[in-house]
Coordinates of C-alpha atoms in Angstrom, one line a residue:
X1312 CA -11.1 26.1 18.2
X1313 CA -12.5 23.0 20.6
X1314 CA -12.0 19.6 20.3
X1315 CA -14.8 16.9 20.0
X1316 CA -12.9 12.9 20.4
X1317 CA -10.0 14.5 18.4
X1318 CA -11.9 16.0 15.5
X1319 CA -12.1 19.9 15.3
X1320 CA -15.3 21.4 16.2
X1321 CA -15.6 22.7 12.6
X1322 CA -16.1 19.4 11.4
X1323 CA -12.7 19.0 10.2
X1324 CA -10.4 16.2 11.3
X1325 CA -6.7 17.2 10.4
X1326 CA -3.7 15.1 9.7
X1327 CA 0.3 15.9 10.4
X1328 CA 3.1 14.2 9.6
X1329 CA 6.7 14.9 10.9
X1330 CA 9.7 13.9 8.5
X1331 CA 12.9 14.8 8.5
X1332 CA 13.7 15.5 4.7
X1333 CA 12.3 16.3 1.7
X1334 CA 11.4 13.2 0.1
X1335 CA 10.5 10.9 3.2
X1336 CA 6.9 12.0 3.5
X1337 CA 6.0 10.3 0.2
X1338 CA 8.5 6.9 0.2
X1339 CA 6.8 6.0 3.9
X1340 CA 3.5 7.8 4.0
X1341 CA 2.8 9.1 0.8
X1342 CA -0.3 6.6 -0.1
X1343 CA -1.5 7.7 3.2
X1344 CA -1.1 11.3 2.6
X1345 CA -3.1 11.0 -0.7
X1346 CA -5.9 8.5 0.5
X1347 CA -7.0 11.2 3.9
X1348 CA -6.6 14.3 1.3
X1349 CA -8.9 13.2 -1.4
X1350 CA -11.6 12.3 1.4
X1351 CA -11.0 16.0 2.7
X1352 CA -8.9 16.1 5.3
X1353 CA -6.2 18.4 6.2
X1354 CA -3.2 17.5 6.2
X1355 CA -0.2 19.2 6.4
X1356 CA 3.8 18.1 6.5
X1357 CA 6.7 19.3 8.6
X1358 CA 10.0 18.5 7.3
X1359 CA 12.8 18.9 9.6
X1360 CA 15.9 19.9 6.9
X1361 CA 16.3 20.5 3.4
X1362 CA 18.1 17.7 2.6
X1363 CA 21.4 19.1 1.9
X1364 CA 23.2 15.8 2.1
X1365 CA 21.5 13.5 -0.2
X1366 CA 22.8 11.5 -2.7
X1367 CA 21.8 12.5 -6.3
X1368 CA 21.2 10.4 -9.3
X1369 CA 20.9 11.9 -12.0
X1370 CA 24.7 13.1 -13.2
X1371 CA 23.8 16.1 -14.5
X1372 CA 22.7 17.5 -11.3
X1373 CA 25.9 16.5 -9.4
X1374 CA 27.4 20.0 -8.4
X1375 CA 24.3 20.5 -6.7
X1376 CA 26.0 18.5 -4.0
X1377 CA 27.4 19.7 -0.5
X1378 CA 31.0 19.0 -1.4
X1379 CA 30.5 21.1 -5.0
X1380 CA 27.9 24.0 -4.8
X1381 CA 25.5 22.7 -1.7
X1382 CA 22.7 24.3 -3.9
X1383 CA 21.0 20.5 -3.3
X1384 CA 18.7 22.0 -0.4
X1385 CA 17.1 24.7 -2.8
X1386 CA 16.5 22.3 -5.3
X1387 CA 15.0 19.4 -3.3
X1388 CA 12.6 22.2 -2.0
X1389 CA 11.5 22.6 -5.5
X1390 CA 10.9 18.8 -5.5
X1391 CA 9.1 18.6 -2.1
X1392 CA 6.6 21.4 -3.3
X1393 CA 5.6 19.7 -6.6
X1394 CA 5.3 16.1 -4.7
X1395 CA 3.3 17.8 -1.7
X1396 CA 1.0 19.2 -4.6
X1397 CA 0.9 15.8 -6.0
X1398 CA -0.4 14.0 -2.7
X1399 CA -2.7 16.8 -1.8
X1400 CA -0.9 18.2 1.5
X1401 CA -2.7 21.5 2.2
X1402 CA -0.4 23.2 4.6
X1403 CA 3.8 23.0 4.5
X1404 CA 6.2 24.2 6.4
X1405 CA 10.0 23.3 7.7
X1406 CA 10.8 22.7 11.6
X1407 CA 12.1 26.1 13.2
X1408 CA 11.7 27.9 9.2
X1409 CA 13.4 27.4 6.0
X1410 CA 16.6 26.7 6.3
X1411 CA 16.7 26.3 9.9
X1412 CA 18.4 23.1 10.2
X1413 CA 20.6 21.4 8.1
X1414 CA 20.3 17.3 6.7
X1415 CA 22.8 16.0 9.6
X1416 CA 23.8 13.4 6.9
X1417 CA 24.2 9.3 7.9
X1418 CA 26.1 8.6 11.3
X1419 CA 29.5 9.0 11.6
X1420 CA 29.9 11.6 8.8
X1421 CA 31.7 15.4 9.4
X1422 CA 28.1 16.8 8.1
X1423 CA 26.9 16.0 11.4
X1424 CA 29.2 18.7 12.3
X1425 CA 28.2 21.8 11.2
X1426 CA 26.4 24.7 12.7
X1427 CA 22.9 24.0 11.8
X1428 CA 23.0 20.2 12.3
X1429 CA 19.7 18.8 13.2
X1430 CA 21.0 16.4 15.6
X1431 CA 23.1 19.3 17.0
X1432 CA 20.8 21.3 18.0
X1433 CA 18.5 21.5 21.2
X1434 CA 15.5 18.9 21.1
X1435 CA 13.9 21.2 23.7
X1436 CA 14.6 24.2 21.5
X1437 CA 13.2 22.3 18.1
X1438 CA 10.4 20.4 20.3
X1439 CA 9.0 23.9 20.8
X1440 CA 9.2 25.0 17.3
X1441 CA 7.0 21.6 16.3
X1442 CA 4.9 22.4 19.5
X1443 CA 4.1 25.9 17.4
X1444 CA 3.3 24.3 14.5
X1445 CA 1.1 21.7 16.4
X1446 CA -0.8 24.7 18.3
X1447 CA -1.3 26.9 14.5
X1448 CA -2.4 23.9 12.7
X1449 CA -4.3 21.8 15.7
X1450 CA -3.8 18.1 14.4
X1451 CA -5.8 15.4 16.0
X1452 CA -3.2 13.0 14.5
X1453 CA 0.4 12.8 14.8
X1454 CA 2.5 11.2 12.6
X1455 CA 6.6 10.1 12.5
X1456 CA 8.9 7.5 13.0
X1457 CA 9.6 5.2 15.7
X1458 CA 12.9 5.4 18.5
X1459 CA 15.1 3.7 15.4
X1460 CA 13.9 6.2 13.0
X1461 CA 13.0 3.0 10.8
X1462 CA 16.5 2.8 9.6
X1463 CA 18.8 4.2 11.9
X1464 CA 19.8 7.8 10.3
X1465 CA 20.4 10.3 12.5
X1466 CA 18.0 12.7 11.4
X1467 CA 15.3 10.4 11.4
X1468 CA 16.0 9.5 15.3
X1469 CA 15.9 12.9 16.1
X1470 CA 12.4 13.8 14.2
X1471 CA 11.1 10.9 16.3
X1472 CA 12.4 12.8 19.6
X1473 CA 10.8 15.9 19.0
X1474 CA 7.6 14.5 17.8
X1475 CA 7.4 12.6 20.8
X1476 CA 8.5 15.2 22.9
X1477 CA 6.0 18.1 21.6
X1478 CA 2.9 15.6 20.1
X1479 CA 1.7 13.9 22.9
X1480 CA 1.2 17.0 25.2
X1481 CA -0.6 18.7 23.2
X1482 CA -4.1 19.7 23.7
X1483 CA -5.1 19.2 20.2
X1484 CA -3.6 15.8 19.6
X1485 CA -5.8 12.6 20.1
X1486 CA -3.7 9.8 18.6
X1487 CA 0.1 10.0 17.6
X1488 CA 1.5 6.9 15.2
X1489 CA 4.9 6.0 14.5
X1490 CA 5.8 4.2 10.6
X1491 CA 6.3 0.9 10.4
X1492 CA 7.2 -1.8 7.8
X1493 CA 5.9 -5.5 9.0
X1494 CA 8.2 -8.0 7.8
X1495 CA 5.6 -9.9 6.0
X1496 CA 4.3 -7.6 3.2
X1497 CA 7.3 -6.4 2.9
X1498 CA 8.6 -10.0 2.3
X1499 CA 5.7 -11.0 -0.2
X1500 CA 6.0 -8.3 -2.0
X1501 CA 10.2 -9.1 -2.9
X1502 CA 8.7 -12.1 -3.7
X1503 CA 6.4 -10.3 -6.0
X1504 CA 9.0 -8.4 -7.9
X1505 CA 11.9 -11.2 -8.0
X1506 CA 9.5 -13.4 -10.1
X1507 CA 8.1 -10.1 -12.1
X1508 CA 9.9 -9.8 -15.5
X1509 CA 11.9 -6.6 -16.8
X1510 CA 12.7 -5.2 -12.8
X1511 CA 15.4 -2.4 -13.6
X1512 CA 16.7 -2.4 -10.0
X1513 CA 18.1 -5.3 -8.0
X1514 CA 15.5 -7.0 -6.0
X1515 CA 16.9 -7.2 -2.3
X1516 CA 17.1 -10.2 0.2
X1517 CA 15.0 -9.7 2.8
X1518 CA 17.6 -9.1 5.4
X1519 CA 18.6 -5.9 3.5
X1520 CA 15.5 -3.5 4.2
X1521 CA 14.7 -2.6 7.4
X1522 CA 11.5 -4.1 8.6
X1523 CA 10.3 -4.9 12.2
X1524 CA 7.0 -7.9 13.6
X1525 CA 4.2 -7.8 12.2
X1526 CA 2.5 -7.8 15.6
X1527 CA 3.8 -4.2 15.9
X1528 CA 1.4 -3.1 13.6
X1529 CA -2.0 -1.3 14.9
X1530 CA -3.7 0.0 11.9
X1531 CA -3.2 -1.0 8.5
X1532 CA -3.8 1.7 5.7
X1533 CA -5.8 0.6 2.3
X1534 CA -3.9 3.0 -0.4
X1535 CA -4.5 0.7 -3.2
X1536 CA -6.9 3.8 -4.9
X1537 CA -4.0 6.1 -4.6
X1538 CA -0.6 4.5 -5.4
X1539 CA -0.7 6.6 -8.9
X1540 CA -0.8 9.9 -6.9
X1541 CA 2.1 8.1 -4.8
X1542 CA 3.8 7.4 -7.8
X1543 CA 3.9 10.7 -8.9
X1544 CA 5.0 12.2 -6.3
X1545 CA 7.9 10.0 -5.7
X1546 CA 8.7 10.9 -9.7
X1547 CA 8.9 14.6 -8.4
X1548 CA 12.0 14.2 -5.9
X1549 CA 14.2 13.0 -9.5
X1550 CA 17.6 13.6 -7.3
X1551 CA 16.7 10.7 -4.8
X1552 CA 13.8 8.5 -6.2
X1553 CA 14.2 6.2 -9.4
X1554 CA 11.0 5.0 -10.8
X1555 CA 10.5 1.8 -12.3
X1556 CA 8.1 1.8 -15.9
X1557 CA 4.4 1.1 -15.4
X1558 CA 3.5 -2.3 -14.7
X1559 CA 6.5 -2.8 -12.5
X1560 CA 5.1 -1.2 -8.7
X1561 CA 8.6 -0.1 -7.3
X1562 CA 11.2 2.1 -7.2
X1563 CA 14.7 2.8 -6.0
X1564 CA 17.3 4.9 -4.5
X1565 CA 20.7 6.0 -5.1
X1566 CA 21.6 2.5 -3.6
X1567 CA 19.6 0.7 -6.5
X1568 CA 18.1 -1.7 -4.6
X1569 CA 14.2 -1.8 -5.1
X1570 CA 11.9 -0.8 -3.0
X1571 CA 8.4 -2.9 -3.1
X1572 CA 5.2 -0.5 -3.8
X1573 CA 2.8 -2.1 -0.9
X1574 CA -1.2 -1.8 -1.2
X1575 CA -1.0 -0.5 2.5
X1576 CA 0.9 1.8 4.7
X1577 CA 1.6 0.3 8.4
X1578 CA 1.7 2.2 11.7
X1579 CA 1.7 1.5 15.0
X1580 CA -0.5 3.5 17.6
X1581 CA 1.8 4.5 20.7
X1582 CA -0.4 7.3 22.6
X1583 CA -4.2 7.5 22.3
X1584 CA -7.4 5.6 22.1
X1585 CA -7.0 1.8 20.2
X1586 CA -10.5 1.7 19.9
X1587 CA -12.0 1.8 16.0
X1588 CA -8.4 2.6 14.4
X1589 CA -7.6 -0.6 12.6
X1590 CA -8.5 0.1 9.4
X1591 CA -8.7 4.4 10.2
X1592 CA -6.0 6.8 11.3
X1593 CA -9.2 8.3 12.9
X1594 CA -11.3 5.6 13.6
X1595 CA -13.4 6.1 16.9
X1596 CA -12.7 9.7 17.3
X1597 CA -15.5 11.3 16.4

């Protein structure tokens, strides 16, 4: 298989995004995910743990948790296969295999500890498990977080490493992107919802969610045609995602804060071509 400007030579560009659990693909990329697939790209998702740490909200699936049954992983994979299907990802599979490593949990916490840790283990060792995936599947984008992991968890950090340790080298890879949230749509949006009647969660200040310049963002997104395929997908992972009714575009975690349902996803280019990708993960490459 030959590359032509970062497009495959059989005519099909492809897409992969790197996350580190089951659940993150669709809260930060999801719109994006489901824009690129309907317009026939492939895209596929590597997800770094199961997600074994979470926090669950609904009560009657508590003993699912690590300190009760640690069945969590199992079901969150359930979850992440009905919200994949949702967004149209073609082609899944976990860093290393199923099971390999293990949701390190938030910093500072004895999960972070055990054997299978993701931020335990070897980058170089789990850099050449991505690298695998990159050579089977032959991306011409890349996809994942920046050095902060957007909000600091440890897991997150360490999905940027790799990515940035195996992406960029690769033959196959013309552009790689890390996900960002500008502080001004963000912002507006609060705005949005603090004024919108019948919220169910409770609207954050804007110093609570993590957001970073605007000026840091390259390439802006348009998923206004697909935040109902979003939406469903974020419905499917029920232990971590809270969806308001319709009418009201947000939704919430176990920390009940709300969490603004923008028109556009936000990245910033950090290795390839600037040229044409404003608007277009793959502008200019073909």
């Amino acid at each position: 298989m030959g590359y032509r400007g970062g497009v495959a030579d059989d005519g099909e560009p492809r897409l992969l995004l790197v996350h580190a659990h089951p659940d993150d693909e669709t809260i930060t990329t999801g719109g994006t995910i489901a824009r690129y697939a309907a317009d026939g790209y492939q895209i596929a998702v590597v997800t770094c743990t199961l997600g074994e740490e979470g926090e669950i909200i609904p009560p009657a699936l508590a003993q699912l948790a690590a300190a009760e049954a640690d069945q969590l992983g199992g079901y969150r994979h359930g979850e992440l296969m009905a919200a994949c299907a949702a967004l149209g990802v073609r082609h899944h599979r976990y860093l290393g295999g199923t099971g390999r490593w293990r949701d390190s949990g938030m910093a500072g916490t004895p999960s972070a500890n055990h054997p299978r840790a993701l931020v335990g283990g070897s980058v170089t060792e789990q850099a050449a498990q991505l690298s695998a995936v990159i050579d089977e599947l032959r991306p011409s984008v890349v996809i994942s977080y920046d050095p902060s992991g957007g909000y600091g968890h440890p897991d997150h950090i360490r999905a940027h490493e790799i990515t940035m340790a195996a992406a960029p080298a690769a033959d196959s890879v013309a552009r790689v992107f890390y996900i960002i949230a500008p502080a001004t749509p963000v912002r507006q949006e609060l705005a949005r919802l603090r004024e919108m009647a019948g919220v169910p969660f409770r609207v954050p200040a804007d110093d609570e969610l993590p957001v970073v310049a605007d000026d840091r963002a390259t390439t802006e997104i348009d998923i206004s045609g697909h935040t109902g395929d979003k939406l469903r997908a974020l419905a499917a992972h029920a232990t971590q995602v809270t969806v308001a009714d319709s009418g009201r575009p947000c939704f919430a975690l176990s920390n009940g804060l709300a969490q603004p349902l923008l028109a556009t996803e936000y990245f910033e280019l950090v290795h390839g071509p600037r040229a044409g990708c404003e608007k277009d993960l793959f502008g200019g490459l073909s």
